[in-house]
């Protein structure tokens, strides 16, 4: 009897284990592991953004950004840039006739020349760009209208991608290079002459090497069948509709710059991000350290006017620019840096006031807790 | 399955039919389709009996798997695409396939494919496991008696009517009717642990006329048919009838749930049994109970869907705006089709559908604003996050050896939003660990010695008599009372066969025994009796043996048990003493005993009962009725006719019980204490401080419940109690009482409004309401002739709203659910939580937004039906205040951040359309479009949403008022949504126009070469990825090594991926647009400078807003954060 009552009492609290199963084994297996991760007690850094902690960061950002901004702004201002529009919209502009009388069927190219004056000499290397406005190189239909594997010398030379439509085939012959981008290759020829004091025109040597990305020229764009005989390689294809000559005659003088690896072509094939854009056309290298690359004075730009833009209200420009480590003239970056830096500095001051007025009050109220 | 449904529908019609048909139609009741006829051992009934319709039954195959090998792909696909989000992405994908769209179908196809595949693999694996489990079950051997021999069969081949042999510790292969067992009395013991979690042994009885046939040969000779109802899911209900043909004379016997062995239960303490299969396979009660619960959706999910709709509108309007602008812009043919960019012939011809195609194309271009990955991330966050609940060491209970269980992870964040807590009392607030405190016989109070050393004292020495010692008449009554308690119960004695030698030695070879019962009250009473000198020994061959104070064994023959049910709230036994006298002993709740009492010291006992109830004790009254043999015959007749009935058996039994349990003589009352669970009061206090309203819903008496409420600090000393009980409504009309109360409450409330809003309203008097079941149903009763009744609910709600605590007593289970529903539907739509441990709480657990089960003693039904289960009530505190709070913070950031980062992602693309002639030109490369949400920005937010802790766990627990900071879905309200969206738009504008002005007509490199549109996009994208990741880093308050790893790792991955993606001519791509773009960009100084600038400019406003808000209008959370921070710094300073 003693035993019975003792046992009954003991079992009192354990009805779940009453059936005799369960046991300590089960209990153990159910107990969760006491690891820091499972108990959500991993050691952690617990930062809080308060006026006090953020203040220094604001001042530091302000102090770093403002000098950078000033530096950028000054650098940008030191860059010489000259831009001239040669579209020929107005009656008095030299290219007016060329622009007006443009026709795709013209066999004789129209030429015109524009005179301009550089007020300041361009000291370092000068980069010559052509600029187009209102030209939607970033239109989707346009952007995708190319065949990268054809341009890479791949098998689709004679069977271009469907994306090239409607510039894929002409008279049942595959177009090489196919697509709208290639078809609309910028084909004005620009030449620059310096008019010296006695009125004679000196042609300024324009370098066409190094205007395209190195990787584009050497990896992404490849001629079919190597560079051996381009005429042979492009057999069975036809030139883009708007081109005057086939792709293997783009630069017959230099086999390294002919066919798909023609740099002008590669530059054009990198579609611009915005409808107003410029593309690198030529480089004018500095000859000696003593004379400026382009001394101030009178210049003439000779244009072989092949490229119509008036139909879509476009503009064509020629830009001469020097380049610094931060690229061409762009005051925006400097101004933006100065603005953001000053805002940070100003906010730092505001936060300092707030911090003094409020944070201390809150803290002193809470710390006794 | 459809067959099943059809059949059950058919049978339902038939039941309806029977009720309409006059009774003589029911002669051929065996032919009803709603009942089934089973031939035991497939033996045809003797000719001449009714012509049976042979029914077809399914085989014993259990199919819990959803798919087969063949239908997996179509069925799974169908189910997945039924989800709106998946369907939306499928449509986008199809649109991309069909029409010419700016992005390749891969960009949306790949993520969708990924999501669908992962889900399909998960579901397929789960289904494979189910198949395996099914196979194991279906192929496990069972023993079937065929032609007098025991044959092994696969379980799935078992058929209705087979006679099955089950041995000890085997589980039943299907639902069986017990024919005979190895025990002579035809009983067997069963645990239903796997069915309802009750591990106690239950006794089942064999059919009286077949219990002797306990050899296979004999069993085979049984010739009988069983008629029973068609299967229904209620585990505890079964009605049937067996007709045994002995000498061609059918003998009919009733069958009840005490004869029915359920599939899934296990045979215990019985060597073997013979039984006949009646429900097999998918028709077993276990299989019918498989149905899943209805899905609950959290408030966060609802606001997420609202945001989705907003973003869908934004998406559509963006597409419409762009389409319209496109056509306006294109009106000039030179813009539409300049010479350098002509359409194909085919494109030109499609004039009509072109606008629509354009619209779709814009939709596709911007569709990323609603990210597929958000759904995946949210699912993963919920699924993985729920492990932290299960892993929580503090929610592990040593005593029970149980830890918290998560049944659904969909509601994690809802735990942080609870406004109303509905709790059960017994087993939830209290231990449900009953201890016998005292009994009162005829007004004399007996208290067993508190310290029981196991010795049974003879006579009255074992107890303290509070009153004067009773006379001989009283002594007779006293012993009758003790005997009554020893006999009137359903307690079983479990004899433990101790194998352990030492234990054996201690007990001198005696086997030890303890009591098992489904009701802990009964165990407490029987043990209390033992301490008072009367020990219940065992039930053997219908003889109950009692060891009385003189150490003599008294035997009573147990004739009938009138089992307990919650409607009658009492139970009775009829016994025959050695002397041949017949007694009916009845025990039950005072309210159900007193009206049936004809004599006895009612007043004294009633006073004592009320006194005990106020003390918070559970009281039961005991009464008896001597029966004459004639009366007993009558009783037997009543009972057997009720038991034989096939239909409405329960109703008829209840009527019979009602007739039998009357003219009682009151003996006394007992009091049993149910102690409060540890820290219950502390928990309730915390919940109150956290702004939750706690309601106690109990079936208990008002006085007992109120006492518990005071003990658990639900009501405080200064709480003004408002009563809405039957007592009051008897005096006044319900109408008046309600208006009275509401006036009291509102008067107070009107003056209080300011204070309550300003924060803790500690000193104002708060109200506590007590309402009972009867009054509640009067309040809830719909549509009386006067329109006032509709108002009752409103007034009642108004009163409740102003009470800090409400106690509802005398509640039926369904009423509990009704209350929850009422509050849920009230005009604020508060989030409710129901917590309980018993089967009577299941309805409210299912009804509430969040249902929590306590792993108590009353079985596992509550746990199985709950969303979360915890071992003890005190764990609710951590569950809500810590886990709930964290999950809410985490998921709200997750949702807001996901929308934010996709606004940042897509808005620049929208802006870009204005500069590319609305041509749907994507700004970013396909790979970036695809991977942005999948890999560049996915892991940091996922990890944030798993481990963020904005405040320390301990502070959250210490300061429950922090919970108010996130109440009412505060982080996902429209203002904060708009803030995040505006922030996203701002960042997008900064990023896009920043890049725009940098690119505008200028050179970017030091060698004069130009960048194209892909560099432009890559620049924006780089700034985007960094900004969005830094934004999350700024929001992270808890930087573990995982956060560092994931945040910096993601950025590094982005850079490495970009280098790789642009570093190689990928042969499988038909474009090489990204070739060297990223590297060229990095080689340019201004690009670096602008990336830094744009990131700073994007992040600036958010930081400033946060800092200023924190300084000027800090929330409690923020104050605590700063406070604890400063505290730590001071601590550090002190140390050095």
Coordinates of C-alpha atoms in Angstrom, one line a residue, chain A residues 144-302:
Chain A
X144 CA 18.8 45.3 -81.9
X145 CA 19.2 45.5 -85.6
X146 CA 22.6 43.9 -85.8
X147 CA 24.2 40.5 -85.8
X148 CA 27.1 40.3 -83.5
X149 CA 28.1 36.8 -84.6
X150 CA 28.3 38.1 -88.2
X151 CA 30.5 41.0 -87.0
X152 CA 32.7 38.5 -85.2
X153 CA 33.4 36.7 -88.4
X154 CA 31.1 33.9 -87.5
X155 CA 29.1 31.5 -89.5
X156 CA 26.1 33.8 -89.9
X157 CA 27.9 35.9 -92.5
X158 CA 25.7 34.6 -95.3
X159 CA 22.7 34.0 -93.1
X160 CA 22.3 37.0 -90.9
X161 CA 20.1 37.1 -87.9
X162 CA 16.4 37.8 -88.2
X163 CA 16.9 40.8 -86.0
X164 CA 18.5 42.6 -89.0
X165 CA 15.2 42.8 -90.9
X166 CA 14.5 44.8 -93.0
X167 CA 18.2 45.2 -93.7
X168 CA 18.9 41.5 -93.8
X169 CA 18.9 40.7 -97.5
X170 CA 18.9 42.7 -100.6
X171 CA 18.0 40.9 -103.9
X172 CA 18.2 37.6 -102.2
X173 CA 21.8 38.3 -101.2
X174 CA 22.7 38.5 -97.5
X175 CA 23.8 41.9 -96.5
X176 CA 27.2 42.2 -94.7
X177 CA 27.2 43.9 -92.3
X178 CA 23.4 43.5 -91.9
X179 CA 21.0 45.6 -89.9
X180 CA 19.9 49.2 -89.5
X181 CA 22.9 50.4 -87.5
X182 CA 25.4 49.3 -90.1
X183 CA 23.2 50.6 -92.9
X184 CA 23.1 54.0 -91.5
X185 CA 26.9 54.3 -91.0
X186 CA 27.9 57.9 -90.7
X187 CA 29.7 58.6 -94.0
X188 CA 30.5 62.3 -94.1
X189 CA 34.2 62.9 -94.5
X190 CA 35.7 65.7 -92.5
X191 CA 39.0 67.3 -93.2
X192 CA 40.6 70.1 -91.2
X193 CA 42.8 72.8 -92.6
X194 CA 44.7 75.5 -90.8
X195 CA 44.8 78.8 -92.6
X196 CA 48.0 80.4 -91.6
X197 CA 48.7 84.1 -91.6
X198 CA 49.5 84.2 -95.2
X199 CA 46.3 82.5 -96.2
X200 CA 47.6 79.1 -97.2
X201 CA 45.7 75.9 -96.2
X202 CA 47.7 73.4 -94.2
X203 CA 46.0 70.1 -93.9
X204 CA 46.0 69.0 -90.3
X205 CA 47.0 65.3 -90.0
X206 CA 44.0 63.3 -88.6
X207 CA 44.9 60.0 -87.0
X208 CA 42.2 57.4 -87.3
X209 CA 43.8 54.8 -85.1
X210 CA 42.7 54.3 -81.6
X211 CA 39.2 55.8 -81.9
X212 CA 37.5 52.5 -81.1
X213 CA 37.8 50.4 -78.0
X214 CA 40.8 48.1 -78.1
X215 CA 38.7 45.1 -77.2
X216 CA 36.1 45.9 -79.9
X217 CA 38.7 46.2 -82.6
X218 CA 40.7 43.1 -81.6
X219 CA 38.1 40.7 -80.1
X220 CA 34.5 41.6 -80.7
X221 CA 34.8 42.5 -84.4
X222 CA 36.5 40.1 -86.7
X223 CA 36.7 39.8 -90.4
X224 CA 35.5 36.5 -91.8
X225 CA 38.3 34.2 -92.9
X226 CA 40.9 36.3 -91.2
X227 CA 42.2 39.4 -93.0
X228 CA 43.8 37.6 -95.9
X229 CA 41.6 38.5 -98.9
X230 CA 38.5 40.4 -97.8
X231 CA 37.0 40.5 -101.3
X232 CA 37.1 36.7 -101.3
X233 CA 35.8 36.4 -97.8
X234 CA 32.8 38.6 -98.4
X235 CA 31.9 36.8 -101.6
X236 CA 28.2 36.0 -101.8
X237 CA 27.2 38.9 -99.7
X238 CA 26.1 42.4 -100.7
X239 CA 26.7 45.8 -99.3
X240 CA 24.2 47.6 -97.2
X241 CA 21.6 49.4 -99.2
X242 CA 22.7 52.9 -98.3
X243 CA 26.4 52.3 -98.6
X244 CA 28.3 53.4 -101.6
X245 CA 31.0 50.8 -101.4
X246 CA 31.1 47.4 -99.9
X247 CA 32.5 46.8 -96.4
X248 CA 35.8 45.5 -97.6
X249 CA 36.5 48.8 -99.3
X250 CA 36.0 50.9 -96.3
X251 CA 39.7 51.6 -96.0
X252 CA 41.5 49.8 -98.8
X253 CA 44.8 51.5 -97.8
X254 CA 45.1 49.7 -94.5
X255 CA 44.1 46.0 -94.2
X256 CA 44.1 46.4 -90.4
X257 CA 41.4 48.9 -90.7
X258 CA 39.2 47.4 -93.4
X259 CA 36.1 45.3 -93.3
X260 CA 34.4 44.8 -90.0
X261 CA 37.4 46.0 -88.1
X262 CA 37.3 49.4 -89.6
X263 CA 37.4 51.8 -86.6
X264 CA 34.9 54.2 -88.0
X265 CA 32.5 51.4 -88.4
X266 CA 33.2 50.0 -84.9
X267 CA 32.6 53.4 -83.4
X268 CA 29.4 53.8 -85.2
X269 CA 28.2 50.3 -84.2
X270 CA 28.5 51.2 -80.4
X271 CA 25.0 52.7 -80.2
X272 CA 24.7 55.9 -78.3
X273 CA 22.7 56.2 -75.1
X274 CA 20.9 59.4 -75.9
X275 CA 19.5 61.0 -79.1
X276 CA 22.0 63.8 -78.9
X277 CA 25.5 62.2 -79.0
X278 CA 28.9 62.6 -80.3
X279 CA 31.3 60.0 -81.6
X280 CA 35.1 60.1 -81.9
X281 CA 36.1 60.8 -85.4
X282 CA 39.8 61.5 -85.5
X283 CA 42.7 62.3 -83.2
X284 CA 45.0 65.2 -83.7
X285 CA 48.2 64.3 -82.0
X286 CA 50.5 66.8 -80.4
X287 CA 53.6 67.1 -82.5
X288 CA 56.0 68.9 -80.2
X289 CA 56.0 70.2 -76.8
X290 CA 56.7 73.7 -77.8
X291 CA 53.9 74.4 -80.4
X292 CA 50.3 73.9 -79.6
X293 CA 48.5 71.1 -81.4
X294 CA 46.0 73.6 -82.8
X295 CA 47.2 77.2 -82.5
X296 CA 44.7 79.9 -82.4
X297 CA 43.7 81.2 -85.7
X298 CA 41.6 80.5 -88.8
X299 CA 40.6 77.0 -89.8
X300 CA 38.5 75.5 -92.6
X301 CA 36.5 72.3 -92.2
X302 CA 36.0 70.5 -95.5

